[in-house]
XYZ file of C-alpha atoms in Angstrom:
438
model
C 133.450 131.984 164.128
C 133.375 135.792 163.017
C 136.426 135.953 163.734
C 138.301 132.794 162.106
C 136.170 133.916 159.132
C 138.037 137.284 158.335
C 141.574 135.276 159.075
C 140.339 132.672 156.532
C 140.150 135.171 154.321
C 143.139 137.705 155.013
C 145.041 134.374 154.347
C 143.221 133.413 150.757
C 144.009 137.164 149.681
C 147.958 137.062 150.691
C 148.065 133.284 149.105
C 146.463 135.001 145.609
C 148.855 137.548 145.839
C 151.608 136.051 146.254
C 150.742 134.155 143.667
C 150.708 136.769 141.131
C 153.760 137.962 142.300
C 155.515 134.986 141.485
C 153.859 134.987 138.520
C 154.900 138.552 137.301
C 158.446 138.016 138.986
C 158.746 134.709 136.322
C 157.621 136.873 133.349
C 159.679 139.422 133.936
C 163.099 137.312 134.215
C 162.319 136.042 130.655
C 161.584 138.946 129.102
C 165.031 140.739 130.337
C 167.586 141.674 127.797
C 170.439 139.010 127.655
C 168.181 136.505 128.678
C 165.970 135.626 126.003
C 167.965 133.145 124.331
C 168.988 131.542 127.601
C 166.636 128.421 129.322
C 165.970 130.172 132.780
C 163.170 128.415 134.764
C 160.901 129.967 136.447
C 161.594 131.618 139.858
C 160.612 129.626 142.795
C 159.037 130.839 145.768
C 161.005 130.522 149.092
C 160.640 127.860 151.413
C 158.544 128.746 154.547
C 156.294 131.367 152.109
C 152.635 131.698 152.153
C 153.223 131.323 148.092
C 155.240 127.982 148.718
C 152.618 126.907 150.856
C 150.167 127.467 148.213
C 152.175 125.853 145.666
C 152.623 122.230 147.062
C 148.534 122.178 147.623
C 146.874 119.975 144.712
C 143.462 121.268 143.197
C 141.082 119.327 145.241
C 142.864 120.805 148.180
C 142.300 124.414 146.926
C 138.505 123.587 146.178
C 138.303 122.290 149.566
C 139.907 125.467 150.806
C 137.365 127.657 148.926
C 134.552 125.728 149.822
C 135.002 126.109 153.612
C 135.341 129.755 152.955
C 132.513 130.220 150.782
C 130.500 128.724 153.692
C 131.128 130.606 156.429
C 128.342 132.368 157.409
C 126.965 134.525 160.527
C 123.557 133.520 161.607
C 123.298 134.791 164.813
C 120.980 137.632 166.324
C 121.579 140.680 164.370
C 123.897 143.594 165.439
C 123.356 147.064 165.315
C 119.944 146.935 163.354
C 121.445 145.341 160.589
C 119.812 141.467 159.157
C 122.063 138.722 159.283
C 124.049 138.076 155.956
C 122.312 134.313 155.253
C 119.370 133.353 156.614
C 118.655 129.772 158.892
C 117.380 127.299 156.933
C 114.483 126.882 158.130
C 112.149 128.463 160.573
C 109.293 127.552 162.950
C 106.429 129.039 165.314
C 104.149 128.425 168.014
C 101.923 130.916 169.349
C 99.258 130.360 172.215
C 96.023 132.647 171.668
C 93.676 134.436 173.442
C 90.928 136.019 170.948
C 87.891 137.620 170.712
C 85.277 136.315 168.730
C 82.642 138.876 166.769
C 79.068 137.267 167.363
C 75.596 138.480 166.465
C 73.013 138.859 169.075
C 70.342 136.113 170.195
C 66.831 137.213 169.744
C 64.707 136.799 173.192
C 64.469 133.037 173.664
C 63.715 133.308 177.586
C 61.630 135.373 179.425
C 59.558 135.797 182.515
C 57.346 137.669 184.488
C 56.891 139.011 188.221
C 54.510 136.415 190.674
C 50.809 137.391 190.396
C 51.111 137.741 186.530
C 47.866 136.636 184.678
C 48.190 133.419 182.479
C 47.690 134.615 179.469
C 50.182 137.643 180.024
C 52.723 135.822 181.507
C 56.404 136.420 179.563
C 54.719 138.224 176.529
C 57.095 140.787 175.327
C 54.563 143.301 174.778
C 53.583 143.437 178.716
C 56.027 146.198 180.533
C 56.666 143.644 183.376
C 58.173 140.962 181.362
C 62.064 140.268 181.713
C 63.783 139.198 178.923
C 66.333 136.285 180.796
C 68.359 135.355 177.825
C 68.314 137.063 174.738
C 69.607 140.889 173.082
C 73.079 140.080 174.435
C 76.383 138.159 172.622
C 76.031 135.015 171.962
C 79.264 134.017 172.912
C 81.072 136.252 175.138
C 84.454 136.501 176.937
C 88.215 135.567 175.200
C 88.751 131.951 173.574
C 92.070 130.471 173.685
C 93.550 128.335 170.793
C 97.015 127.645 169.133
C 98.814 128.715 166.086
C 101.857 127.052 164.455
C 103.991 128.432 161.232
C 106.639 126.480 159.521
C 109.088 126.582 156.747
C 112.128 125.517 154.571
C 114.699 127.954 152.595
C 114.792 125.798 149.123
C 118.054 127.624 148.141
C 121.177 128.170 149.899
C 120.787 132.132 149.022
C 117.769 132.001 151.441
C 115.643 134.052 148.319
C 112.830 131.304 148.115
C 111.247 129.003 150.757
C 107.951 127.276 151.258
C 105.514 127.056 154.571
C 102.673 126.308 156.305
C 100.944 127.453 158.775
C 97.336 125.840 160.623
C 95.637 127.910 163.656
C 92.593 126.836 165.756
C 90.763 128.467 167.988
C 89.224 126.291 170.867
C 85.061 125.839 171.123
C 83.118 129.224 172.820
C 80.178 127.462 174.145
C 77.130 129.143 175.969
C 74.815 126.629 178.040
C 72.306 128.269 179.701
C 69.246 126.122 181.476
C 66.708 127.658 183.899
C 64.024 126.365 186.390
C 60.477 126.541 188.003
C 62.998 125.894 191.145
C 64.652 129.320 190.277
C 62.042 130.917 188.531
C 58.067 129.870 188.617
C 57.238 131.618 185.485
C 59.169 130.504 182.432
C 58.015 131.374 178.605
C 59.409 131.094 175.214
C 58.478 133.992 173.792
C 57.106 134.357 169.937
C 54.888 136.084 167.319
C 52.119 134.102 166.744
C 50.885 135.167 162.835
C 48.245 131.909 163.355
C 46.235 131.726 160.035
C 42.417 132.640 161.319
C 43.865 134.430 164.485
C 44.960 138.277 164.843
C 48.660 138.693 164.793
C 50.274 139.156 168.075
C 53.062 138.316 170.798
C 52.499 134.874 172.153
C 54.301 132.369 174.644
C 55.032 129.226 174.797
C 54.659 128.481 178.663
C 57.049 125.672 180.488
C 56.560 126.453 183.576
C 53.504 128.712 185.790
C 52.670 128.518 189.310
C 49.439 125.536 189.736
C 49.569 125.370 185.885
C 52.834 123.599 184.541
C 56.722 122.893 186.189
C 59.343 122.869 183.376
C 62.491 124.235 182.553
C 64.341 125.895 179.162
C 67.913 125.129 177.875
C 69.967 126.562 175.117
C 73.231 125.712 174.272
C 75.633 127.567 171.386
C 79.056 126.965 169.963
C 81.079 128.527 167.508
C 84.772 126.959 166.323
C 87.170 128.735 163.594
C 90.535 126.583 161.742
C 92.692 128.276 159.398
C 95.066 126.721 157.116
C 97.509 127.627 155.103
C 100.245 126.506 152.419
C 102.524 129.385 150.662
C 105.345 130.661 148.757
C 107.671 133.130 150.428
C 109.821 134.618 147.856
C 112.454 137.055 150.295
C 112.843 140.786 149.395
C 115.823 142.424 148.957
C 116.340 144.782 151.686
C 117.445 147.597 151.773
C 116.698 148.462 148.077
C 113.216 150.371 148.737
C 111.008 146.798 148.721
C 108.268 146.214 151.210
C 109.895 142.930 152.540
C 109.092 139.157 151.661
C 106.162 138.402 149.588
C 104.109 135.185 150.019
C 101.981 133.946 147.893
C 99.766 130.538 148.245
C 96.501 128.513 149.116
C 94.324 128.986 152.364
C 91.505 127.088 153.775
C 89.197 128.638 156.733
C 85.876 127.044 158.536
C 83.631 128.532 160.708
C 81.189 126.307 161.965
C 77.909 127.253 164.733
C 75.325 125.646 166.294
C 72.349 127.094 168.528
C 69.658 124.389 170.658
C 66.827 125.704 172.382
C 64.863 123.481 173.949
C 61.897 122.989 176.585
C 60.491 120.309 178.831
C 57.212 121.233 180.918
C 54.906 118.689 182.864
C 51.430 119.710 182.929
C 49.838 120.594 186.750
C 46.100 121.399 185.610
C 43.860 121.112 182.846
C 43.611 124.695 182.020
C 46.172 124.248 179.592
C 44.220 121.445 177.899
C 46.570 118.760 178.973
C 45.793 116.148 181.111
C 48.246 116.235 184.442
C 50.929 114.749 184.146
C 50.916 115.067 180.407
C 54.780 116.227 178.968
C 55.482 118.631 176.040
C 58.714 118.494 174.734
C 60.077 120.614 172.238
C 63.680 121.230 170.091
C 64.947 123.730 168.044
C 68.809 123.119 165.939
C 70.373 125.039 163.784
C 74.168 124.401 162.198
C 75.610 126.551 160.070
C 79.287 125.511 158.356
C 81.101 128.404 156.447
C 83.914 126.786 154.337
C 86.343 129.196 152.319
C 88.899 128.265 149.572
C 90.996 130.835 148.367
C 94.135 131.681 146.766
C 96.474 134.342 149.346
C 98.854 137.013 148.156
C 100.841 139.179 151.108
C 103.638 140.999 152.303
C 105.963 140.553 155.414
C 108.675 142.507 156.934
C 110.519 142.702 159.746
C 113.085 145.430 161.538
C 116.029 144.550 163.915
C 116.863 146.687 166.728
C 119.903 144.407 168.481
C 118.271 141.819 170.184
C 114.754 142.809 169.590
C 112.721 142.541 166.426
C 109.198 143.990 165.209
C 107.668 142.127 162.594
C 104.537 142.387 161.025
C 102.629 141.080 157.549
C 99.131 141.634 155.940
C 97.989 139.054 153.831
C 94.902 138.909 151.916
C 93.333 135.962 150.547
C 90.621 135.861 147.710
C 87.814 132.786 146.623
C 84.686 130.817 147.558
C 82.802 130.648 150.481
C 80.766 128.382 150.881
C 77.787 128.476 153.064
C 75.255 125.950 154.481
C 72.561 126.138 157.590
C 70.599 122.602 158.394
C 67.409 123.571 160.724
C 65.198 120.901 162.639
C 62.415 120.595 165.015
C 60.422 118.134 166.961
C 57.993 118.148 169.351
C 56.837 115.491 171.271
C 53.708 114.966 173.718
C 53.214 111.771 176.171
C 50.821 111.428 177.889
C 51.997 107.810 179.454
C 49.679 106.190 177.279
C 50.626 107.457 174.120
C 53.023 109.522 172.916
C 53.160 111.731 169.932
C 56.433 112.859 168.054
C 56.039 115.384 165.492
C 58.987 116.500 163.271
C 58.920 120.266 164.521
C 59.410 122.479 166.863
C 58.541 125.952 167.964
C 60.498 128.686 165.851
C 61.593 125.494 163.068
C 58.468 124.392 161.548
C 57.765 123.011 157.574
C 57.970 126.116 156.678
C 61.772 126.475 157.326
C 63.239 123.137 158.157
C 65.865 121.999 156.099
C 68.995 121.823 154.595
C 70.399 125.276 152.363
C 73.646 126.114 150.884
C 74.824 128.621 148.840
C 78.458 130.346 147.443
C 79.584 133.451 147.804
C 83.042 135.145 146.695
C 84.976 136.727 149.537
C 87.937 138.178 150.483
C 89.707 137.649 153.623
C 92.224 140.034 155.144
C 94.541 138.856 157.650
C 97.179 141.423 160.162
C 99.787 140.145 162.480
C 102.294 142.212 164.905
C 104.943 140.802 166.669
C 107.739 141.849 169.095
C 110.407 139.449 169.252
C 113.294 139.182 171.562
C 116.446 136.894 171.270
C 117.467 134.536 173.843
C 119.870 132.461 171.766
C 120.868 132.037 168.486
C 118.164 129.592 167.339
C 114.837 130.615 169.906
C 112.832 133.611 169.828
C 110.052 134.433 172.821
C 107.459 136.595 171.399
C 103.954 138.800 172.120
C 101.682 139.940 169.354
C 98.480 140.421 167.971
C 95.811 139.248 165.385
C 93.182 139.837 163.182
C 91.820 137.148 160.734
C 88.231 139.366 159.066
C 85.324 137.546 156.836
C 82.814 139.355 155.280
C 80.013 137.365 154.730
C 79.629 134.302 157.412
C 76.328 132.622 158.279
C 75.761 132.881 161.963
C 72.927 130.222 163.896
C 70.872 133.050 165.510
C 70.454 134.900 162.333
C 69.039 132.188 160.629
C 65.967 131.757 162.807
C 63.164 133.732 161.050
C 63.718 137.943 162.624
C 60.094 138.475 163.618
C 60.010 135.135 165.452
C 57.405 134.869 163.715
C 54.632 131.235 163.978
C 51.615 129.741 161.666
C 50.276 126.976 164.033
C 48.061 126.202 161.179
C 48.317 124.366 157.939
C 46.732 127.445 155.793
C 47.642 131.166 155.619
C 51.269 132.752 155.278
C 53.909 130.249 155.551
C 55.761 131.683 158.513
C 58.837 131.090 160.132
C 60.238 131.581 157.076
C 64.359 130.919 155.757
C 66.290 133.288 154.326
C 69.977 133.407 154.339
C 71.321 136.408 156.280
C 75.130 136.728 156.633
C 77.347 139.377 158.385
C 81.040 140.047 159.093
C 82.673 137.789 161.218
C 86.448 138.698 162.844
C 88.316 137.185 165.581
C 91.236 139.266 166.834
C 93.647 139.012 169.899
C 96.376 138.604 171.423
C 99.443 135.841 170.575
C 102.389 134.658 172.747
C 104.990 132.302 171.441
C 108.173 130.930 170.777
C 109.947 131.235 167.323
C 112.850 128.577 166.407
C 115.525 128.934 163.597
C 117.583 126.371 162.824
């Protein structure tokens, strides 16, 4: 193609020449001395000529002509380092991820204690022997996978201004963790019981103690993140000391989490004040949803080398997020003749359950690398990495009150209490894809 291109055009510059020359030739003839007076037609090319050729073609077959040549392009891998001289059309992406998720630690939700433990010392985080089972640790640990797709559409033939989209989602990191009295005979949600008329001081909730009560403990988390984005991308010119391409557009980003605890115990003895066989039954939720809308500005560039090209672009997007956290409890006791189902739990009580929202403005800066390597023309296989950062993103385990705090009664200090308590929030990783242009 390269190559019929340069013949196409050695031939349009001998045709235009030749041209002229006739031209000139004609105009000189009539201006010679002795031949002014005279009717002397013009001089005619001669038969076979490029300028003959050129002559017998009609208008619409010269703007035909011209119109091929004007769009002959190359738009093949680049040579040499050097970008191709018009840009695809269009241009696509998918990318297969494997991130890391930034996740605050759980407070002690389970612990235990070694066989021989007195009752009322059993799983109390003040006692020496007590093992915290879950808790102080991640949340969610270990690489999520998820998807990524970018699109887009040159709207001139120039290839100078284009529009895209792009939508990424990373898959659900769950934790679901449930324990025992068949692997573990002493079980105990721990917590700080602030009991109006009582002295202050760690406490347990007991589901399950040798002779005294069987039970087990579950918690389950998840955490899920979805970016969106629509844009601008007006192209640099390169070469003349700009950045790259600039984009410039609207992006949309949730973060939603949930935490569970819960505990089931059957009651062995009367020691606890429970008849046997008497069930306690008690839940803990908490959801939080972060929900940003922003306007994005950012910069992208990329450098051939041959076949391979590094690319890389830092956007930054700037606007509302807004925040909510729902917490809810219940409890419920049966007894097989009656059962009793109160609208609490253990760490969610009246004194925090509910529903809360707020806004907060935010930025949110965004970095992607990428190594690219042509295998055709059109397709692209490629290996990069990520980072997508918020600054201020509610997280479930945060939102429980930070002492652990518990009023059992219906006077005194109003404890667990709610307060909203954010952090930053980043998911970064690694991305492998193809890219398509076409």
């Amino acid at each position: 193609m390269l190559r019929n291109a340069w013949w196409t055009l050695a031939v349009h510059n001998f045709l235009a020449r030749s041209l002229m020359g006739a031209v000139l030739c004609a105009t000189a003839l009539t201006n010679q001395s002795g031949y002014a007076d005279e009717d002397v037609s013009p001089a005619r090319p001669l038969p076979g000529t490029p300028a003959a050729f050129a002559e017998d073609l009609s208008a619409d077959q010269l703007d035909a002509v011209e119109d091929r040549f004007s769009d002959l392009s190359f738009t093949g891998p680049p040579v040499g380092g050097l970008r191709p001289f018009k840009k695809p059309p269009s241009w696509g992406q998918v990318d297969f991820l494997l991130m890391w998720r930034r996740q605050p630690a759980l407070p002690p939700l389970v612990t235990t204690s070694p066989p021989g433990t007195p009752l009322a010392q059993a799983g109390q985080l003040s006692q020496p022997t007590t093992t915290t089972l879950l808790g102080g640790q991640s949340q969610v640990s270990g690489p999520s996978t998820g998807g990524r797709i970018d699109f887009g559409y040159w709207l001139n033939a120039c290839s100078q201004l284009g529009v895209g989209g792009s939508f990424l989602a990373l898959g659900n990191s769950s934790l679901d963790y449930a324990i025992d009295t068949t692997t573990t005979p002493i079980l105990a949600r721990p917590f700080f019981n602030v009991t109006d008329g009582q002295t202050a001081a760690m406490d347990t909730l007991l589901a399950s103690f040798p002779d005294e009560a069987s039970g087990e403990i579950a918690v389950q988390a998840t955490s899920t993140l979805i970016v969106a984005e629509a844009y601008l991308r007006q192209a640099g010119q390169h070469g003349a000391g700009t950045p790259g391409d600039l984009v410039g557009g609207y992006q949309f980003s949730r973060i939603d989490g949930s935490l569970k605890i819960s505990s089931h115990s059957t009651a062995l003895s009367t020691s606890q004040l429970r008849v046997p066989g008497t069930t306690l039954s008690l839940f803990d939720s908490i959801n939080t949803q972060n929900e940003f809308h922003g306007g994005q500005l950012g910069v992208l560039n990329d450098w051939h080398y041959g076949c391979f090209t590094i690319f890389g672009s830092f956007k930054l997007g700037l606007g509302n997020m807004r925040q909510k956290a729902a917490l809810s409890g219940q409890t419920v006791i049966d007894d097989s003749v009656n059962s009793i189902t109160d609208p609490q739990g253990l760490l969610i009580r009246n004194t925090n359950i509910g529903n809360y929202e707020r806004n907060v403005i935010t930025v949110v800066p965004q970095v992607n690398l990428r190594g690219t390597y042509a295998v055709s023309h059109q397709l692209d296989v490629t290996i990069g990495y990520s980072l997508i950062f918020f600054p201020h993103v509610l997280q479930p385990a945060e939102q429980l009150d930070p002492d652990l705090a518990v009023n059992l009664a219906a006077s005194g200090e109003p404890r667990p209490q709610f307060t909203f308590q954010s952090r930053d929030y980043w998911a970064q990783g690694l991305t492998f894809g193809l890219r398509w242009n076409y």
